[in-house]
């Protein structure tokens, strides 16, 4: 009698932010390994036409969109293709996707503070969360860690820097860690003077030298707010005091981050700047997926540069320390003010340097406060936004 080899059960994924850049990377990995991964629920924002084609291709059992009008358009288009998939709307829709009973893992790739509630709901439901929405960790890292610990769910980093640190920490006792070093490309204005930065337009800020990303994160990279948010994210993901987290500018974006150990050894993760790598690592963990993608050719690159981050020209890196000293309220205010300011900058209402000025103004208004519930956190986020009106 022979053995019956059962196929490995496929991992069922609920994907939030399906039409964004992380969503696309995730679906690329899923389609390379159809026997390993299946998308059972999918949430998108306003790009309904793309969501229609994704739903036709991946056939999830549940969909969500941002707006009511999108939902009817989606339902009708799917009906035309003979598909009947329930479509939900707004935050309740995103939460339904995040807690979809069939899902084993949630890829949380929405943009901004709206990503927090679904990420929280997924962890509370005991689902592992591959987290690209750094705002969740920035606003509620303490709470999300507590919820994950209580349900046994894992939070898996998708941000390229945090994935690199996760990989460099693998198998090492925590007490050996001296510091975490987050690399930053420095964005398109790395060599600009403050006077030059005062003049930059949203279109210029949208031209990132290395990464193809959505508008919010691209502008955050130009101000280095993205790196500042990543310091807070790392603080909670790896449970390390912020004083042990540093930023190093590395324009080629090949070394994705580093861990320095107490003996002076430094471990880094390197790779081409392609978000499919961190996505594949999180989905495959602890295994590595064999990806047929262009490989890193260091000889062809020849040289890697590292430059000390300039806190004067990039006030985000100074302000984040102030935010961290102000506890949960500081981190929430930092994030909320940045979101408000980025939107104003995109609308042409404020200049580029006023983004960090807006954040500083918000931080000056904040009193140190720590929060233990999601409601308190979301209420405080709203209060900060109102203060800035
Ligand atoms: Mg990043």
PDB file of N, CA, C and O in Angstrom, residues 178-237:
ATOM      1  N   UNK A 178      21.519  45.611  19.178  1.00  0.00           N
ATOM      2  CA  UNK A 178      21.960  46.940  19.612  1.00  0.00           C
ATOM      3  C   UNK A 178      21.046  48.014  19.018  1.00  0.00           C
ATOM      4  O   UNK A 178      20.529  48.851  19.729  1.00  0.00           O
ATOM      5  N   UNK A 179      20.881  47.977  17.702  1.00  0.00           N
ATOM      6  CA  UNK A 179      19.946  48.936  17.103  1.00  0.00           C
ATOM      7  C   UNK A 179      19.435  48.477  15.742  1.00  0.00           C
ATOM      8  O   UNK A 179      20.023  47.605  15.098  1.00  0.00           O
ATOM      9  N   UNK A 180      18.336  49.092  15.340  1.00  0.00           N
ATOM     10  CA  UNK A 180      17.765  48.863  14.019  1.00  0.00           C
ATOM     11  C   UNK A 180      18.104  50.071  13.151  1.00  0.00           C
ATOM     12  O   UNK A 180      18.010  51.211  13.611  1.00  0.00           O
ATOM     13  N   UNK A 181      18.501  49.823  11.932  1.00  0.00           N
ATOM     14  CA  UNK A 181      18.841  50.932  11.032  1.00  0.00           C
ATOM     15  C   UNK A 181      17.941  50.853   9.803  1.00  0.00           C
ATOM     16  O   UNK A 181      18.041  49.922   8.996  1.00  0.00           O
ATOM     17  N   UNK A 182      17.038  51.828   9.703  1.00  0.00           N
ATOM     18  CA  UNK A 182      16.113  51.879   8.569  1.00  0.00           C
ATOM     19  C   UNK A 182      16.774  52.653   7.441  1.00  0.00           C
ATOM     20  O   UNK A 182      17.209  53.791   7.639  1.00  0.00           O
ATOM     21  N   UNK A 183      16.838  52.064   6.266  1.00  0.00           N
ATOM     22  CA  UNK A 183      17.380  52.829   5.141  1.00  0.00           C
ATOM     23  C   UNK A 183      16.264  53.644   4.483  1.00  0.00           C
ATOM     24  O   UNK A 183      15.087  53.280   4.531  1.00  0.00           O
ATOM     25  N   UNK A 184      16.687  54.753   3.868  1.00  0.00           N
ATOM     26  CA  UNK A 184      15.753  55.661   3.185  1.00  0.00           C
ATOM     27  C   UNK A 184      16.384  56.070   1.872  1.00  0.00           C
ATOM     28  O   UNK A 184      17.575  56.381   1.838  1.00  0.00           O
ATOM     29  N   UNK A 185      15.596  56.076   0.802  1.00  0.00           N
ATOM     30  CA  UNK A 185      16.162  56.508  -0.487  1.00  0.00           C
ATOM     31  C   UNK A 185      16.490  57.995  -0.447  1.00  0.00           C
ATOM     32  O   UNK A 185      17.342  58.471  -1.174  1.00  0.00           O
ATOM     33  N   UNK A 186      15.787  58.735   0.428  1.00  0.00           N
ATOM     34  CA  UNK A 186      15.983  60.179   0.483  1.00  0.00           C
ATOM     35  C   UNK A 186      15.017  60.931  -0.428  1.00  0.00           C
ATOM     36  O   UNK A 186      14.914  62.152  -0.354  1.00  0.00           O
ATOM     37  N   UNK A 187      14.290  60.182  -1.264  1.00  0.00           N
ATOM     38  CA  UNK A 187      13.260  60.797  -2.108  1.00  0.00           C
ATOM     39  C   UNK A 187      13.834  61.693  -3.185  1.00  0.00           C
ATOM     40  O   UNK A 187      15.061  61.806  -3.341  1.00  0.00           O
ATOM     41  N   UNK A 188      12.964  62.358  -3.949  1.00  0.00           N
ATOM     42  CA  UNK A 188      13.426  63.167  -5.086  1.00  0.00           C
ATOM     43  C   UNK A 188      14.151  64.459  -4.676  1.00  0.00           C
ATOM     44  O   UNK A 188      14.834  65.061  -5.507  1.00  0.00           O
ATOM     45  N   UNK A 189      14.017  64.880  -3.432  1.00  0.00           N
ATOM     46  CA  UNK A 189      14.603  66.181  -3.034  1.00  0.00           C
ATOM     47  C   UNK A 189      15.772  66.009  -2.072  1.00  0.00           C
ATOM     48  O   UNK A 189      16.090  66.896  -1.285  1.00  0.00           O
ATOM     49  N   UNK A 190      16.403  64.857  -2.158  1.00  0.00           N
ATOM     50  CA  UNK A 190      17.494  64.517  -1.252  1.00  0.00           C
ATOM     51  C   UNK A 190      18.581  65.587  -1.231  1.00  0.00           C
ATOM     52  O   UNK A 190      19.173  65.871  -0.207  1.00  0.00           O
ATOM     53  N   UNK A 191      18.837  66.196  -2.401  1.00  0.00           N
ATOM     54  CA  UNK A 191      19.924  67.179  -2.465  1.00  0.00           C
ATOM     55  C   UNK A 191      19.419  68.607  -2.578  1.00  0.00           C
ATOM     56  O   UNK A 191      20.191  69.527  -2.806  1.00  0.00           O
ATOM     57  N   UNK A 192      18.126  68.809  -2.396  1.00  0.00           N
ATOM     58  CA  UNK A 192      17.561  70.162  -2.493  1.00  0.00           C
ATOM     59  C   UNK A 192      17.878  70.968  -1.224  1.00  0.00           C
ATOM     60  O   UNK A 192      17.910  70.431  -0.121  1.00  0.00           O
ATOM     61  N   UNK A 193      18.066  72.269  -1.409  1.00  0.00           N
ATOM     62  CA  UNK A 193      18.170  73.164  -0.252  1.00  0.00           C
ATOM     63  C   UNK A 193      16.750  73.448   0.245  1.00  0.00           C
ATOM     64  O   UNK A 193      15.768  73.183  -0.462  1.00  0.00           O
ATOM     65  N   UNK A 194      16.642  74.023   1.450  1.00  0.00           N
ATOM     66  CA  UNK A 194      15.315  74.381   1.963  1.00  0.00           C
ATOM     67  C   UNK A 194      14.620  75.377   1.038  1.00  0.00           C
ATOM     68  O   UNK A 194      13.414  75.288   0.804  1.00  0.00           O
ATOM     69  N   UNK A 195      15.402  76.322   0.493  1.00  0.00           N
ATOM     70  CA  UNK A 195      14.824  77.317  -0.418  1.00  0.00           C
ATOM     71  C   UNK A 195      14.255  76.639  -1.666  1.00  0.00           C
ATOM     72  O   UNK A 195      13.175  76.999  -2.147  1.00  0.00           O
ATOM     73  N   UNK A 196      14.964  75.640  -2.162  1.00  0.00           N
ATOM     74  CA  UNK A 196      14.469  74.915  -3.344  1.00  0.00           C
ATOM     75  C   UNK A 196      13.230  74.092  -2.993  1.00  0.00           C
ATOM     76  O   UNK A 196      12.282  74.006  -3.767  1.00  0.00           O
ATOM     77  N   UNK A 197      13.261  73.503  -1.793  1.00  0.00           N
ATOM     78  CA  UNK A 197      12.119  72.679  -1.382  1.00  0.00           C
ATOM     79  C   UNK A 197      10.851  73.509  -1.230  1.00  0.00           C
ATOM     80  O   UNK A 197       9.747  73.021  -1.472  1.00  0.00           O
ATOM     81  N   UNK A 198      11.025  74.772  -0.833  1.00  0.00           N
ATOM     82  CA  UNK A 198       9.858  75.647  -0.643  1.00  0.00           C
ATOM     83  C   UNK A 198       9.074  75.803  -1.950  1.00  0.00           C
ATOM     84  O   UNK A 198       7.880  76.079  -1.933  1.00  0.00           O
ATOM     85  N   UNK A 199       9.758  75.606  -3.072  1.00  0.00           N
ATOM     86  CA  UNK A 199       9.137  75.851  -4.386  1.00  0.00           C
ATOM     87  C   UNK A 199       8.564  74.604  -5.052  1.00  0.00           C
ATOM     88  O   UNK A 199       7.970  74.704  -6.117  1.00  0.00           O
ATOM     89  N   UNK A 200       8.770  73.411  -4.468  1.00  0.00           N
ATOM     90  CA  UNK A 200       8.410  72.220  -5.235  1.00  0.00           C
ATOM     91  C   UNK A 200       6.900  72.038  -5.354  1.00  0.00           C
ATOM     92  O   UNK A 200       6.135  72.412  -4.479  1.00  0.00           O
ATOM     93  N   UNK A 201       6.495  71.461  -6.470  1.00  0.00           N
ATOM     94  CA  UNK A 201       5.078  71.270  -6.760  1.00  0.00           C
ATOM     95  C   UNK A 201       4.686  69.817  -6.454  1.00  0.00           C
ATOM     96  O   UNK A 201       5.541  68.945  -6.382  1.00  0.00           O
ATOM     97  N   UNK A 202       3.369  69.569  -6.306  1.00  0.00           N
ATOM     98  CA  UNK A 202       2.926  68.186  -6.099  1.00  0.00           C
ATOM     99  C   UNK A 202       3.422  67.256  -7.214  1.00  0.00           C
ATOM    100  O   UNK A 202       3.799  66.122  -6.951  1.00  0.00           O
ATOM    101  N   UNK A 203       3.460  67.751  -8.448  1.00  0.00           N
ATOM    102  CA  UNK A 203       3.911  66.897  -9.567  1.00  0.00           C
ATOM    103  C   UNK A 203       5.362  66.476  -9.379  1.00  0.00           C
ATOM    104  O   UNK A 203       5.723  65.322  -9.621  1.00  0.00           O
ATOM    105  N   UNK A 204       6.210  67.415  -8.908  1.00  0.00           N
ATOM    106  CA  UNK A 204       7.616  67.060  -8.655  1.00  0.00           C
ATOM    107  C   UNK A 204       7.728  66.051  -7.514  1.00  0.00           C
ATOM    108  O   UNK A 204       8.547  65.136  -7.562  1.00  0.00           O
ATOM    109  N   UNK A 205       6.914  66.256  -6.471  1.00  0.00           N
ATOM    110  CA  UNK A 205       6.973  65.370  -5.302  1.00  0.00           C
ATOM    111  C   UNK A 205       6.500  63.962  -5.659  1.00  0.00           C
ATOM    112  O   UNK A 205       6.803  63.005  -4.961  1.00  0.00           O
ATOM    113  N   UNK A 206       5.759  63.852  -6.751  1.00  0.00           N
ATOM    114  CA  UNK A 206       5.231  62.547  -7.163  1.00  0.00           C
ATOM    115  C   UNK A 206       6.249  61.700  -7.927  1.00  0.00           C
ATOM    116  O   UNK A 206       5.987  60.551  -8.242  1.00  0.00           O
ATOM    117  N   UNK A 207       7.415  62.314  -8.248  1.00  0.00           N
ATOM    118  CA  UNK A 207       8.405  61.547  -9.031  1.00  0.00           C
ATOM    119  C   UNK A 207       9.425  60.901  -8.110  1.00  0.00           C
ATOM    120  O   UNK A 207      10.488  61.447  -7.864  1.00  0.00           O
ATOM    121  N   UNK A 208       9.103  59.731  -7.608  1.00  0.00           N
ATOM    122  CA  UNK A 208      10.051  59.034  -6.735  1.00  0.00           C
ATOM    123  C   UNK A 208      11.138  58.366  -7.570  1.00  0.00           C
ATOM    124  O   UNK A 208      10.841  57.745  -8.589  1.00  0.00           O
ATOM    125  N   UNK A 209      12.422  58.511  -7.132  1.00  0.00           N
ATOM    126  CA  UNK A 209      13.505  57.971  -7.957  1.00  0.00           C
ATOM    127  C   UNK A 209      13.571  56.438  -8.027  1.00  0.00           C
ATOM    128  O   UNK A 209      14.100  55.899  -8.987  1.00  0.00           O
ATOM    129  N   UNK A 210      13.053  55.736  -7.020  1.00  0.00           N
ATOM    130  CA  UNK A 210      13.271  54.273  -6.979  1.00  0.00           C
ATOM    131  C   UNK A 210      12.010  53.427  -6.974  1.00  0.00           C
ATOM    132  O   UNK A 210      11.978  52.352  -7.547  1.00  0.00           O
ATOM    133  N   UNK A 211      10.995  53.869  -6.236  1.00  0.00           N
ATOM    134  CA  UNK A 211       9.835  53.009  -6.004  1.00  0.00           C
ATOM    135  C   UNK A 211       8.612  53.556  -6.740  1.00  0.00           C
ATOM    136  O   UNK A 211       8.384  54.763  -6.765  1.00  0.00           O
ATOM    137  N   UNK A 212       7.812  52.646  -7.285  1.00  0.00           N
ATOM    138  CA  UNK A 212       6.521  53.004  -7.867  1.00  0.00           C
ATOM    139  C   UNK A 212       5.463  52.798  -6.788  1.00  0.00           C
ATOM    140  O   UNK A 212       5.182  51.679  -6.411  1.00  0.00           O
ATOM    141  N   UNK A 213       4.892  53.894  -6.274  1.00  0.00           N
ATOM    142  CA  UNK A 213       3.938  53.756  -5.166  1.00  0.00           C
ATOM    143  C   UNK A 213       2.777  54.722  -5.374  1.00  0.00           C
ATOM    144  O   UNK A 213       2.790  55.545  -6.275  1.00  0.00           O
ATOM    145  N   UNK A 214       1.784  54.614  -4.506  1.00  0.00           N
ATOM    146  CA  UNK A 214       0.638  55.517  -4.572  1.00  0.00           C
ATOM    147  C   UNK A 214       1.036  56.935  -4.177  1.00  0.00           C
ATOM    148  O   UNK A 214       2.132  57.162  -3.662  1.00  0.00           O
ATOM    149  N   UNK A 215       0.131  57.934  -4.426  1.00  0.00           N
ATOM    150  CA  UNK A 215       0.479  59.340  -4.184  1.00  0.00           C
ATOM    151  C   UNK A 215       0.799  59.680  -2.721  1.00  0.00           C
ATOM    152  O   UNK A 215       1.749  60.419  -2.456  1.00  0.00           O
ATOM    153  N   UNK A 216       0.048  59.134  -1.770  1.00  0.00           N
ATOM    154  CA  UNK A 216       0.288  59.494  -0.356  1.00  0.00           C
ATOM    155  C   UNK A 216       1.699  59.099   0.067  1.00  0.00           C
ATOM    156  O   UNK A 216       2.470  59.920   0.579  1.00  0.00           O
ATOM    157  N   UNK A 217       2.067  57.875  -0.171  1.00  0.00           N
ATOM    158  CA  UNK A 217       3.364  57.386   0.300  1.00  0.00           C
ATOM    159  C   UNK A 217       4.509  58.011  -0.510  1.00  0.00           C
ATOM    160  O   UNK A 217       5.598  58.234   0.014  1.00  0.00           O
ATOM    161  N   UNK A 218       4.241  58.362  -1.764  1.00  0.00           N
ATOM    162  CA  UNK A 218       5.288  58.994  -2.572  1.00  0.00           C
ATOM    163  C   UNK A 218       5.603  60.389  -2.020  1.00  0.00           C
ATOM    164  O   UNK A 218       6.775  60.766  -1.894  1.00  0.00           O
ATOM    165  N   UNK A 219       4.575  61.134  -1.665  1.00  0.00           N
ATOM    166  CA  UNK A 219       4.808  62.452  -1.066  1.00  0.00           C
ATOM    167  C   UNK A 219       5.438  62.296   0.316  1.00  0.00           C
ATOM    168  O   UNK A 219       6.361  63.036   0.678  1.00  0.00           O
ATOM    169  N   UNK A 220       5.004  61.292   1.072  1.00  0.00           N
ATOM    170  CA  UNK A 220       5.627  61.015   2.370  1.00  0.00           C
ATOM    171  C   UNK A 220       7.113  60.685   2.216  1.00  0.00           C
ATOM    172  O   UNK A 220       7.912  60.971   3.110  1.00  0.00           O
ATOM    173  N   UNK A 221       7.484  60.071   1.120  1.00  0.00           N
ATOM    174  CA  UNK A 221       8.897  59.774   0.894  1.00  0.00           C
ATOM    175  C   UNK A 221       9.668  61.053   0.599  1.00  0.00           C
ATOM    176  O   UNK A 221      10.811  61.203   1.029  1.00  0.00           O
ATOM    177  N   UNK A 222       9.037  61.967  -0.127  1.00  0.00           N
ATOM    178  CA  UNK A 222       9.700  63.222  -0.470  1.00  0.00           C
ATOM    179  C   UNK A 222       9.960  64.088   0.770  1.00  0.00           C
ATOM    180  O   UNK A 222      10.976  64.778   0.859  1.00  0.00           O
ATOM    181  N   UNK A 223       9.042  64.043   1.734  1.00  0.00           N
ATOM    182  CA  UNK A 223       9.230  64.824   2.973  1.00  0.00           C
ATOM    183  C   UNK A 223      10.021  64.029   4.013  1.00  0.00           C
ATOM    184  O   UNK A 223      10.410  64.576   5.039  1.00  0.00           O
ATOM    185  N   UNK A 224      10.205  62.746   3.771  1.00  0.00           N
ATOM    186  CA  UNK A 224      10.758  61.767   4.714  1.00  0.00           C
ATOM    187  C   UNK A 224       9.814  61.509   5.893  1.00  0.00           C
ATOM    188  O   UNK A 224      10.197  60.910   6.891  1.00  0.00           O
ATOM    189  N   UNK A 225       8.564  61.980   5.769  1.00  0.00           N
ATOM    190  CA  UNK A 225       7.542  61.600   6.751  1.00  0.00           C
ATOM    191  C   UNK A 225       7.375  60.087   6.732  1.00  0.00           C
ATOM    192  O   UNK A 225       7.088  59.464   7.757  1.00  0.00           O
ATOM    193  N   UNK A 226       7.535  59.501   5.548  1.00  0.00           N
ATOM    194  CA  UNK A 226       7.410  58.048   5.433  1.00  0.00           C
ATOM    195  C   UNK A 226       8.402  57.356   6.371  1.00  0.00           C
ATOM    196  O   UNK A 226       8.054  56.417   7.085  1.00  0.00           O
ATOM    197  N   UNK A 227       9.639  57.835   6.380  1.00  0.00           N
ATOM    198  CA  UNK A 227      10.662  57.221   7.238  1.00  0.00           C
ATOM    199  C   UNK A 227      10.338  57.473   8.702  1.00  0.00           C
ATOM    200  O   UNK A 227      10.526  56.609   9.547  1.00  0.00           O
ATOM    201  N   UNK A 228       9.840  58.667   8.987  1.00  0.00           N
ATOM    202  CA  UNK A 228       9.460  58.990  10.363  1.00  0.00           C
ATOM    203  C   UNK A 228       8.362  58.041  10.843  1.00  0.00           C
ATOM    204  O   UNK A 228       8.430  57.481  11.940  1.00  0.00           O
ATOM    205  N   UNK A 229       7.358  57.822   9.985  1.00  0.00           N
ATOM    206  CA  UNK A 229       6.279  56.889  10.342  1.00  0.00           C
ATOM    207  C   UNK A 229       6.840  55.483  10.524  1.00  0.00           C
ATOM    208  O   UNK A 229       6.411  54.731  11.402  1.00  0.00           O
ATOM    209  N   UNK A 230       7.836  55.156   9.704  1.00  0.00           N
ATOM    210  CA  UNK A 230       8.436  53.814   9.799  1.00  0.00           C
ATOM    211  C   UNK A 230       9.211  53.618  11.108  1.00  0.00           C
ATOM    212  O   UNK A 230       9.350  52.489  11.582  1.00  0.00           O
ATOM    213  N   UNK A 231       9.727  54.691  11.682  1.00  0.00           N
ATOM    214  CA  UNK A 231      10.386  54.578  12.996  1.00  0.00           C
ATOM    215  C   UNK A 231       9.355  54.148  14.036  1.00  0.00           C
ATOM    216  O   UNK A 231       9.592  53.235  14.831  1.00  0.00           O
ATOM    217  N   UNK A 232       8.197  54.794  14.006  1.00  0.00           N
ATOM    218  CA  UNK A 232       7.139  54.438  14.977  1.00  0.00           C
ATOM    219  C   UNK A 232       6.650  53.010  14.709  1.00  0.00           C
ATOM    220  O   UNK A 232       6.433  52.219  15.635  1.00  0.00           O
ATOM    221  N   UNK A 233       6.498  52.698  13.424  1.00  0.00           N
ATOM    222  CA  UNK A 233       6.061  51.350  13.041  1.00  0.00           C
ATOM    223  C   UNK A 233       7.042  50.295  13.588  1.00  0.00           C
ATOM    224  O   UNK A 233       6.634  49.294  14.186  1.00  0.00           O
ATOM    225  N   UNK A 234       8.341  50.533  13.405  1.00  0.00           N
ATOM    226  CA  UNK A 234       9.370  49.594  13.857  1.00  0.00           C
ATOM    227  C   UNK A 234       9.368  49.466  15.373  1.00  0.00           C
ATOM    228  O   UNK A 234       9.562  48.385  15.930  1.00  0.00           O
ATOM    229  N   UNK A 235       9.120  50.588  16.031  1.00  0.00           N
ATOM    230  CA  UNK A 235       9.098  50.612  17.492  1.00  0.00           C
ATOM    231  C   UNK A 235       8.123  49.567  18.037  1.00  0.00           C
ATOM    232  O   UNK A 235       8.400  48.878  18.999  1.00  0.00           O
ATOM    233  N   UNK A 236       6.954  49.473  17.373  1.00  0.00           N
ATOM    234  CA  UNK A 236       5.925  48.532  17.847  1.00  0.00           C
ATOM    235  C   UNK A 236       6.082  47.149  17.244  1.00  0.00           C
ATOM    236  O   UNK A 236       5.868  46.148  17.917  1.00  0.00           O
ATOM    237  N   UNK A 237       6.431  47.087  15.960  1.00  0.00           N
ATOM    238  CA  UNK A 237       6.566  45.763  15.324  1.00  0.00           C
ATOM    239  C   UNK A 237       7.627  44.924  16.010  1.00  0.00           C
ATOM    240  O   UNK A 237       7.482  43.719  16.157  1.00  0.00           O
TER     241      UNK A 237
END
